[in-house]
Coordinates of C-alpha atoms and ligand atoms in Angstrom, one line a residue:
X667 CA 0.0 0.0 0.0
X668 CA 0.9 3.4 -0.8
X669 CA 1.3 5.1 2.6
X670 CA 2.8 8.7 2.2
X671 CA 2.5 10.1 5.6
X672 CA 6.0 11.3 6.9
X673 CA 8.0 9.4 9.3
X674 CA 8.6 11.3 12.2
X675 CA 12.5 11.2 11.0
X676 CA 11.0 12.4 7.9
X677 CA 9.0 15.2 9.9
X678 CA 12.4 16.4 11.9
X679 CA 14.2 17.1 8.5
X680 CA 11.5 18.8 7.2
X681 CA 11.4 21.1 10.5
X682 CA 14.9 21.3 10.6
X683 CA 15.2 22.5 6.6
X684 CA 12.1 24.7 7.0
X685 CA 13.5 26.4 10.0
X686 CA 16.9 26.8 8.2
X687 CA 15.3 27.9 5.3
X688 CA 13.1 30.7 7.2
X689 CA 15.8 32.1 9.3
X690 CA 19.0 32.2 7.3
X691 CA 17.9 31.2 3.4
X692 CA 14.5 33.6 3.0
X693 CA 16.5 36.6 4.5
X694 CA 19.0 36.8 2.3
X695 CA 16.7 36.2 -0.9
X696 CA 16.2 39.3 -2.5
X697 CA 19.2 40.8 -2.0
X698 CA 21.1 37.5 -3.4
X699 CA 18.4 38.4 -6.6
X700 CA 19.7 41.8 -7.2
X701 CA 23.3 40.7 -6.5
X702 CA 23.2 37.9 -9.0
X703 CA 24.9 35.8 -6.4
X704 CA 24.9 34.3 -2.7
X705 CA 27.6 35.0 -0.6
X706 CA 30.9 32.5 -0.8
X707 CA 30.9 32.8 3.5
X708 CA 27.5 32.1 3.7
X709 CA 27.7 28.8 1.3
X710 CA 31.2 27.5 3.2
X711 CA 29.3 27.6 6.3
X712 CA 26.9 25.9 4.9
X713 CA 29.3 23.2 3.6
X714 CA 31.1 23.7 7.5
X715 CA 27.9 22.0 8.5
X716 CA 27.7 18.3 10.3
X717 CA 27.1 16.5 6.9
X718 CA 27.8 19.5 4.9
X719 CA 24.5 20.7 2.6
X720 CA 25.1 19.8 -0.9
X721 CA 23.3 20.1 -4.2
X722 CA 23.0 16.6 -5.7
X723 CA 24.5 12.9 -4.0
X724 CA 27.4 12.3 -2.9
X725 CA 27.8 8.7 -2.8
X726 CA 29.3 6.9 0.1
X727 CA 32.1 5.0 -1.5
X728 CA 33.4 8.3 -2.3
X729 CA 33.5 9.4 1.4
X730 CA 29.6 10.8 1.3
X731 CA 27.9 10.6 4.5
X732 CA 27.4 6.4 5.5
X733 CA 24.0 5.8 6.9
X734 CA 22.6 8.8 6.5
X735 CA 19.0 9.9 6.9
X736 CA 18.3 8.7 3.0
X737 CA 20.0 5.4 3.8
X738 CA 17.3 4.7 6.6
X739 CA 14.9 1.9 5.4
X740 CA 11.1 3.1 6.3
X741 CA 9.1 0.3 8.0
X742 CA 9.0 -2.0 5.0
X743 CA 13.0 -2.1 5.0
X744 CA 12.9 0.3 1.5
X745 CA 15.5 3.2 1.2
X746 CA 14.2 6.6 1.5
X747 CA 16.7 8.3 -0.6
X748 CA 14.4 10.4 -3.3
X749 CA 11.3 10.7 -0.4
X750 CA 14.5 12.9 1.9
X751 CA 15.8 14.7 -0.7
X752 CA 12.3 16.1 -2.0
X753 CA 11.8 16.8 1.4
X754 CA 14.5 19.0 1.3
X755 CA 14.2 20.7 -2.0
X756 CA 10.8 21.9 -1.2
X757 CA 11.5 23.4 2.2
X758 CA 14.8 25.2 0.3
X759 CA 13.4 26.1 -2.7
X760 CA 10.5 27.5 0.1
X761 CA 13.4 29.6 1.4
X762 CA 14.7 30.8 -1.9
X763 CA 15.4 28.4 -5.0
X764 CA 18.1 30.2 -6.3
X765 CA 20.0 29.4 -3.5
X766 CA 19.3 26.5 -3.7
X767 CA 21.0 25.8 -6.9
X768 CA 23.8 27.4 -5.7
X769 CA 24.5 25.0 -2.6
X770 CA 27.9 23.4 -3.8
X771 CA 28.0 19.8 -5.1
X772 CA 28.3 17.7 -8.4
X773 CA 24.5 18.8 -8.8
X774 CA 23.2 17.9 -12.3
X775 CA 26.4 16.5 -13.6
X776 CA 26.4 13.8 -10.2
X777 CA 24.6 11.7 -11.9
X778 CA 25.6 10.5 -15.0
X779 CA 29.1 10.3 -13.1
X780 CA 27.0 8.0 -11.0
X781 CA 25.3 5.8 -13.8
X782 CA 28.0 5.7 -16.2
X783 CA 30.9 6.3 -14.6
X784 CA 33.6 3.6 -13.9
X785 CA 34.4 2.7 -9.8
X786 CA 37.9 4.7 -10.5
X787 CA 36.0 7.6 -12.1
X788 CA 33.3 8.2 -9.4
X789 CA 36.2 7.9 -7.0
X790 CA 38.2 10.8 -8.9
X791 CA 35.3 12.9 -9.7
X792 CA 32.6 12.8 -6.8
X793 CA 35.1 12.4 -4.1
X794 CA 36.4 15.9 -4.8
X795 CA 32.8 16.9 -3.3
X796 CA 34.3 16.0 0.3
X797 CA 37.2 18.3 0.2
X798 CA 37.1 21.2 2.0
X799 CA 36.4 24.7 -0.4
X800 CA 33.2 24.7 -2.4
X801 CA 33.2 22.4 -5.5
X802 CA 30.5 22.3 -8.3
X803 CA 29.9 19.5 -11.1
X804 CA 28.1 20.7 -14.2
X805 CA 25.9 18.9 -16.5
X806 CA 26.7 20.9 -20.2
X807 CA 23.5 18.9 -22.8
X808 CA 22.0 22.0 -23.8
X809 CA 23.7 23.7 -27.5
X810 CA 22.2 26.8 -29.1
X811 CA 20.5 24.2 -31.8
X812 CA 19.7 21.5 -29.7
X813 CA 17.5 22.0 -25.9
X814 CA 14.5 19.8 -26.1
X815 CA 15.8 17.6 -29.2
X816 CA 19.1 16.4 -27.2
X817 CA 20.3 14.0 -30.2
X818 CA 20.5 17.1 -32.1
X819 CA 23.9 18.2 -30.2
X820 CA 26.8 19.1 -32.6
X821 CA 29.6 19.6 -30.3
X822 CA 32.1 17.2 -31.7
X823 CA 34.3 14.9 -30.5
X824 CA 37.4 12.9 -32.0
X825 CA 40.2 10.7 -31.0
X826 CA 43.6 11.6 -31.4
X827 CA 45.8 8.7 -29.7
X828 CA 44.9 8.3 -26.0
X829 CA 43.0 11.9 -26.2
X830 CA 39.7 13.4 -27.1
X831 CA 40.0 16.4 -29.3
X832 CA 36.2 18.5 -28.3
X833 CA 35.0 21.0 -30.1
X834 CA 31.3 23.1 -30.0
X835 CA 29.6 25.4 -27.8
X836 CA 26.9 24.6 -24.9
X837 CA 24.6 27.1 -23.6
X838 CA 22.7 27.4 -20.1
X839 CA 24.6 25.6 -18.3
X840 CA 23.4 25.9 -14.3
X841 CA 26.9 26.8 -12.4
X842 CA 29.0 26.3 -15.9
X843 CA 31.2 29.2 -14.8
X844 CA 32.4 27.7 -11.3
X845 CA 31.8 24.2 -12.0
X846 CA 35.3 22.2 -11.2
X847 CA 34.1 19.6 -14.2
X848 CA 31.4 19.7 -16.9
X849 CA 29.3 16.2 -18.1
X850 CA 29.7 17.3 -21.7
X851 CA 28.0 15.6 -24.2
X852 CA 29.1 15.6 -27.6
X853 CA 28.7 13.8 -31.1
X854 CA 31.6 11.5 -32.9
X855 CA 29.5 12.3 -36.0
X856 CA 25.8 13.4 -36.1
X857 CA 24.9 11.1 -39.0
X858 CA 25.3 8.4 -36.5
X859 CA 22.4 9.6 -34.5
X860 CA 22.5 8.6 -30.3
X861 CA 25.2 5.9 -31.5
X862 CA 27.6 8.3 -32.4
X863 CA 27.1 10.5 -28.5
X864 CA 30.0 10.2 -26.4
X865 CA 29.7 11.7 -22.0
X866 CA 33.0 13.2 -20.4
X867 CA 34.0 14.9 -17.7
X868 CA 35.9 17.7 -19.0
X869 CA 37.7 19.7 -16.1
X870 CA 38.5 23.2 -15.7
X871 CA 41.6 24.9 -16.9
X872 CA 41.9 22.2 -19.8
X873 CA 43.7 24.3 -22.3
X874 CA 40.4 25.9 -25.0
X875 CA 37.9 25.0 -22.4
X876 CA 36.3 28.8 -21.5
X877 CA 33.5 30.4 -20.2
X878 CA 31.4 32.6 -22.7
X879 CA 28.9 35.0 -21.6
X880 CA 26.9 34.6 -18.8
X881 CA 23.2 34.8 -19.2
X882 CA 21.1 37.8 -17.6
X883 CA 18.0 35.8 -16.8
X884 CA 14.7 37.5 -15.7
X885 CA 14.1 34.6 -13.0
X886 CA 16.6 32.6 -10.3
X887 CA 19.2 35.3 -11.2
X888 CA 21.4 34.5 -8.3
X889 CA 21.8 31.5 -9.9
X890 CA 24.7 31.4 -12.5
X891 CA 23.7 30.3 -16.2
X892 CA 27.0 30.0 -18.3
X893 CA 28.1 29.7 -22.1
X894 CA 30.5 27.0 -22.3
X895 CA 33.1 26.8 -25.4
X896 CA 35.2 24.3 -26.3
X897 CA 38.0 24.9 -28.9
X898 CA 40.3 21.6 -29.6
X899 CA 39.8 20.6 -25.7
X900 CA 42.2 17.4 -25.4
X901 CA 40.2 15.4 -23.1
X902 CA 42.2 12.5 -21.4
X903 CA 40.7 8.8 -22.6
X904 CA 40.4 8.1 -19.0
X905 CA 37.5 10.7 -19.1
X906 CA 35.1 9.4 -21.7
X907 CA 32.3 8.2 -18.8
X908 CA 31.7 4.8 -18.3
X909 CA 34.8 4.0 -21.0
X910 CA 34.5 2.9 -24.2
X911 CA 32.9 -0.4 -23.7
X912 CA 30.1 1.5 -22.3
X913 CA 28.9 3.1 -25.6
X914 CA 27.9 0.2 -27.5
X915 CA 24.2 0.7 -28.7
X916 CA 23.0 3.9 -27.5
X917 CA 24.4 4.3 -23.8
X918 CA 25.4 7.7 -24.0
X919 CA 22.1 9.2 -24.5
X920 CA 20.6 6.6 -22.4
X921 CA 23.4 8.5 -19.5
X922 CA 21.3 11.7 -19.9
X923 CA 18.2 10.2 -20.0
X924 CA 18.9 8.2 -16.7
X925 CA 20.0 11.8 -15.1
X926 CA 16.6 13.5 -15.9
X927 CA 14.3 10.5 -14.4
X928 CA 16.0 10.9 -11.2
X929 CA 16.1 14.8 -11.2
X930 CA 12.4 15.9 -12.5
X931 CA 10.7 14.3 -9.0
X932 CA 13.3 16.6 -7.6
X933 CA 12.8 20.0 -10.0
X934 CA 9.0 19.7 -9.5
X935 CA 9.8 19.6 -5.7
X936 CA 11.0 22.8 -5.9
X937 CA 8.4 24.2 -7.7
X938 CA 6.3 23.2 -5.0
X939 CA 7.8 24.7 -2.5
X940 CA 7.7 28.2 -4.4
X941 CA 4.5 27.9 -4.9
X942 CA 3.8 27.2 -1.0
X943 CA 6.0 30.2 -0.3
X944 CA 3.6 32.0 -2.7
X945 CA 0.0 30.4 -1.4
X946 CA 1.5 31.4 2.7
X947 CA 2.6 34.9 1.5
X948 CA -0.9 35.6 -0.2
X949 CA -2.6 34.2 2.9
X950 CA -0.7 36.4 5.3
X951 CA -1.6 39.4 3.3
X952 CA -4.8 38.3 3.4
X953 CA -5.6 37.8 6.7
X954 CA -2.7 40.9 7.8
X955 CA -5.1 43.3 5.5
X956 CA -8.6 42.6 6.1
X957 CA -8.6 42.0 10.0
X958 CA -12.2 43.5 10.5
X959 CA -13.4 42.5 6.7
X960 CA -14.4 38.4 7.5
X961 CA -17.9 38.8 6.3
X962 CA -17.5 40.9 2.9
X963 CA -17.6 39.6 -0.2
X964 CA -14.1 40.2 -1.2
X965 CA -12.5 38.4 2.0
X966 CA -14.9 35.3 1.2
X967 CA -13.4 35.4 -2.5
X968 CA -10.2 35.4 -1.6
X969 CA -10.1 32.7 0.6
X970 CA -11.8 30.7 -1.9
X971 CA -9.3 31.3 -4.0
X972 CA -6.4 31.0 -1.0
X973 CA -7.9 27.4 -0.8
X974 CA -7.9 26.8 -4.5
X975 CA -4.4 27.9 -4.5
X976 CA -3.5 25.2 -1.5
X977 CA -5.5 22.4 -2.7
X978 CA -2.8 22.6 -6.3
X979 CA 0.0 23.1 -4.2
X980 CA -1.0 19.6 -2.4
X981 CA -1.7 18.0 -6.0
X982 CA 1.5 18.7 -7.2
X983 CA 3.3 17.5 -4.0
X984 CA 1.4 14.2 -3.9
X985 CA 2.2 13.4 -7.8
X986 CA 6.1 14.5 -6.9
X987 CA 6.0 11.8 -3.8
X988 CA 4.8 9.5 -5.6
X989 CA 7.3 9.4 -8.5
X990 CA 9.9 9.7 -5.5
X991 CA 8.3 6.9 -3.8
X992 CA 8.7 4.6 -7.1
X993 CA 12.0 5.4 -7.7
X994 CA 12.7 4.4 -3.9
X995 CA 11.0 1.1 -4.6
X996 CA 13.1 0.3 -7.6
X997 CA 9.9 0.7 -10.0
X998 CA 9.9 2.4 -12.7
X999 CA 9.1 5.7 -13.1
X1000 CA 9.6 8.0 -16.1
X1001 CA 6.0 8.5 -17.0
X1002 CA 5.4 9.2 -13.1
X1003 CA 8.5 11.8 -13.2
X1004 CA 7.3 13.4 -15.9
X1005 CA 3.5 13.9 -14.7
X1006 CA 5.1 15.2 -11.2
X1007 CA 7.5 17.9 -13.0
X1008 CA 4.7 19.0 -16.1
X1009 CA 2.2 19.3 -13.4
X1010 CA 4.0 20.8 -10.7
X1011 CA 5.8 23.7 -13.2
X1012 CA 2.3 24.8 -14.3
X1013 CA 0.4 24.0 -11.2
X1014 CA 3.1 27.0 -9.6
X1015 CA 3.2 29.4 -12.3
X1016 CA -0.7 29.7 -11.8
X1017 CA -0.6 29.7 -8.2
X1018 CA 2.6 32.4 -8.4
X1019 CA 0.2 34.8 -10.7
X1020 CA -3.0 34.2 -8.4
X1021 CA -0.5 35.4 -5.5
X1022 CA 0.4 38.6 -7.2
X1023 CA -3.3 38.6 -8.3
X1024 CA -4.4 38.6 -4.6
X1025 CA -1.5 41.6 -3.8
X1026 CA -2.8 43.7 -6.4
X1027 CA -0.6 46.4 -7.4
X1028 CA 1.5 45.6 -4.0
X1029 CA 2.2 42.2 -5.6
X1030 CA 5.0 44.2 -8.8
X1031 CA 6.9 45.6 -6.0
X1032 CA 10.7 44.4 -6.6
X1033 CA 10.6 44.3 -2.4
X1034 CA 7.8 41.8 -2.3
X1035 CA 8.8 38.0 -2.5
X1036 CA 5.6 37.3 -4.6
X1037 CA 7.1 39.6 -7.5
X1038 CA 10.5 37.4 -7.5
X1039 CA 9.0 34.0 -7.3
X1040 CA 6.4 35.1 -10.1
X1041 CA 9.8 35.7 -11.8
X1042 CA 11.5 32.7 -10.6
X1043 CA 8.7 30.0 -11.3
X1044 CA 8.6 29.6 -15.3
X1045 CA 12.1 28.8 -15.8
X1046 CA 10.6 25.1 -14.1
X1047 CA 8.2 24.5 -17.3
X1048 CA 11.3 24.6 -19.7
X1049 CA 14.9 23.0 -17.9
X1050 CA 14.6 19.6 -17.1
X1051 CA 12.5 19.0 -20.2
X1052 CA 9.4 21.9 -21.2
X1053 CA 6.4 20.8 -20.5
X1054 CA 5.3 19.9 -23.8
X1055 CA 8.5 17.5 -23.9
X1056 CA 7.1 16.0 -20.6
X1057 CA 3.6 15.4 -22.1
X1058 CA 5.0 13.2 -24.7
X1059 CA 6.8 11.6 -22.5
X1060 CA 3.7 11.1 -21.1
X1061 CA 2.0 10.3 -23.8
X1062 CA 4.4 7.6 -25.2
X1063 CA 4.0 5.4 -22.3
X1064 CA -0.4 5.7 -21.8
X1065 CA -0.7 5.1 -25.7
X1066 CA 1.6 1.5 -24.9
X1067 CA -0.8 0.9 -21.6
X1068 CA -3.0 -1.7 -21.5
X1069 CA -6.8 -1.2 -22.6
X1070 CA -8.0 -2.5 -19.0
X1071 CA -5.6 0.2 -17.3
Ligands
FAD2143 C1 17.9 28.6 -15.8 C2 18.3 27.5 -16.8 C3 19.2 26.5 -16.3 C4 19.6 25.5 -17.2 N1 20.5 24.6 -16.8 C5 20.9 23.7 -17.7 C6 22.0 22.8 -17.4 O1 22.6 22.9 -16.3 N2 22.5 22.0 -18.4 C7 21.9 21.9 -19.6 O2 22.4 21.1 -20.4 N3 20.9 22.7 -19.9 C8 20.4 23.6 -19.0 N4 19.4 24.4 -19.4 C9 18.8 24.4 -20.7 C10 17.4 23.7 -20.7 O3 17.5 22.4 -20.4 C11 16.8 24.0 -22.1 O4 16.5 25.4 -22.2 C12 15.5 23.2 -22.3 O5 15.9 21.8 -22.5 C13 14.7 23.7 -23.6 O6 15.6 23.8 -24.7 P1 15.6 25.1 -25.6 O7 15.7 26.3 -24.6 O8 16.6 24.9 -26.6 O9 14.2 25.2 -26.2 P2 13.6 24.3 -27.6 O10 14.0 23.0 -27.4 O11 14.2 25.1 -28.7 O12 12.1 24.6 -27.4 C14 11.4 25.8 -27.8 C15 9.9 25.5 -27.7 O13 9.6 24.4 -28.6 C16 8.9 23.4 -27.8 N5 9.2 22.1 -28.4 C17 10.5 21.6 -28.7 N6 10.4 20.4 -29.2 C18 9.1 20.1 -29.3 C19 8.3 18.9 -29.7 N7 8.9 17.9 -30.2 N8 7.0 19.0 -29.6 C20 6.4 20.1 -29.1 N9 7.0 21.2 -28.7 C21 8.3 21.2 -28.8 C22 9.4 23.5 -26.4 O14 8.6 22.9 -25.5 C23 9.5 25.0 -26.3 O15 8.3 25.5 -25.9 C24 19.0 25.4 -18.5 C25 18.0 26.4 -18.9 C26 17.7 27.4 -18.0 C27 16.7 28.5 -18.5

């Protein structure tokens, strides 16, 4: 049976996250918005912390935490790993999601390390996460001609004796700038469609590996989006992920694909909890500016639509447990994943507009939160997969369904 009421272990991280994120994280929002940045102090005290706060796993073979709250098996003995770290992305992303992103850690580009990397590479690569400084993977996909149709990428790769020569250009890459290494994903020759894609971990500093601009965003603009090019980057052979062997058939794409089934449960978290932060900050307006007004018209409107506004946030966060809860169970769960994210992105963008909505012309003042999460929200229907990319995700797996389902 299905049973998502929180453990109490699960309900003292949530307190602990939700307090963290109301006392240090919200404070700090807006002015990390203007600054295009959170402070370095703030996020090496963060990483100073028993357990250190990371975006994105770091396993424990590499010298991640051993036993941690994730590892604890819920009453049926299954792992809690994805059902923890949504917990956490909502109450953070509740606090301020640029932030967030921003926590050091291999983030997006853990993962692929993690499916297809060899034992010696995960070593090499994620262990640098438990050194002390703060350390950022990347996860480069995205090209100017290729976003939502990833086998069209045209960065190119060749070998040249026990090298990789790189060459191409990605764009919008989340902490591309800082990162330490960048998953890039590149193309032997496009005529060979996903056959023909090849994963490495390119480092920084490798000679013709630079930054190009970075993006001015109108949403999560503390977070850094970078322009990555690469111009004749030798690339060790010991980088290509998951080695050679590893790319027979169509395992490279199959690497990003893996990445974005355990991330969207994750991203549509963190839409959630924006549009909690939204649905509480309309309700306190409420309630702060129509003490005396319970029995008007207008006060019984907006609570109608205060509770309309709730009962989405609550849909969203009971589709995103459950694609967590699958992948905790081993089962599979792209379709599930994808319904979470789709839903969750639009669910908050409506819920973010209906909170300005309920501010009025309070609700376009840069000092007001609702103004910057209205801002931050939409960037969650297009990374990760747009929402029309998730519906046919979607649709793909109900049109091979059974007629009984
Ligand atoms: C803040 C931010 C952070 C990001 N971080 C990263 C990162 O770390 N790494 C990374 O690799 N990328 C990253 N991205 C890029 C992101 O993943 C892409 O923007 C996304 O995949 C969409 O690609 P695109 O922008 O090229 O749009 P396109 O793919 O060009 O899409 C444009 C429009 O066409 C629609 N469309 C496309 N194909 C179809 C279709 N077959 N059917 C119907 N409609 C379709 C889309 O839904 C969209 O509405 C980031 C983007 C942003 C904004």
């Amino acid at each position: 049976m299905v049973d998502f009421e929180p453990t109490s272990q699960q309900h003292q991280v949530k307190e602990f996250i939700h307090h963290f994120a109301e006392s240090v994280v919200r404070p700090m929002s807006l002015e990390a918005d203007r600054a295009h940045r959170t402070p370095d102090e703030f996020l090496l005290r963060l990483v100073a912390m028993q357990g250190g706060m990371t975006m994105g796993e770091v396993p424990a073979e590499v010298g991640g935490e051993e036993g941690g709250v994730g590892e604890t098996p819920d009453a049926r003995g299954k792992k809690q790993k994805n059902r923890f770290a949504l917990i956490a992305a909502e109450e953070m992303a509740w606090g301020d999601a640029s932030v967030l992103l921003n926590l050091p850690g291999p983030g997006l580009g853990g993962p692929p390390v993690q499916f297809m990397g060899t034992p010696e590479q995960r070593q090499r690569f994620l262990g640098l996460f438990k050194q002390p400084g703060l350390h950022y993977g990347a996860y480069g996909l995205t090209e100017p001609g290729a976003g939502s149709d990833v086998s069209a990428i045209r960065t190119r790769c060749r070998k040249e004796g026990h090298h990789w020569i790189l060459n191409g250009r990605k764009c919008f890459i989340t902490n591309g700038a800082k990162a330490d290494w960048v998953v890039i994903f590149a193309t032997q020759d496009p005529s060979q469609g996903r056959a023909g894609h090849r994963a490495f971990v390119v480092e920084k500093g490798t000679p013709g590996f630079s930054v190009g601009k970075i993006e001015e965003k109108m949403g999560l603009r503390a977070s850094e989006t970078a322009e990555l090019v690469l111009e004749d980057v030798r690339v060790p052979e010991e980088n290509l992920l998951g080695g050679e062997a590893h790319y027979q058939g169509k395992d490279g794409f199959m690497g990003a694909m893996k990445t974005f089934d355990s991330s969207r449960p994750m991203v549509g978290a963190m839409a959630v909890g924006i549009a909690r932060a939204a649905c509480d900050y309309a309700r306190d307006f409420v309630k702060d500016h129509y003490p005396l007004a319970r029995a008007l018209p207008r006060y019984i409107q907006l609570g109608q639509q205060l509770a309309e506004m709730r009962r989405m946030v609550d849909a969203g966060r009971l589709m995103c447990w459950r694609a967590a809860w699958m992948a905790d169970e081993g089962i599979p769960n792209a379709k599930e994943a994808s319904m979470a994210k789709a839903y969750a992105a639009k669910m908050a963008m409506k819920v973010c507009a209906d909170a300005v909505q309920i501010l009025g012309a309070h609700g376009l003042e840069r000092h007001q939160f609702v103004e910057k999460w209205y801002r931050d929200i939409k960037v969650y229907d297009i990374f990760e997969g747009t929402g029309q990319i998730q519906r046919i995700v979607i649709s793909k797996r109900i049109l091979k369904e059974p007629p009984s389902f």
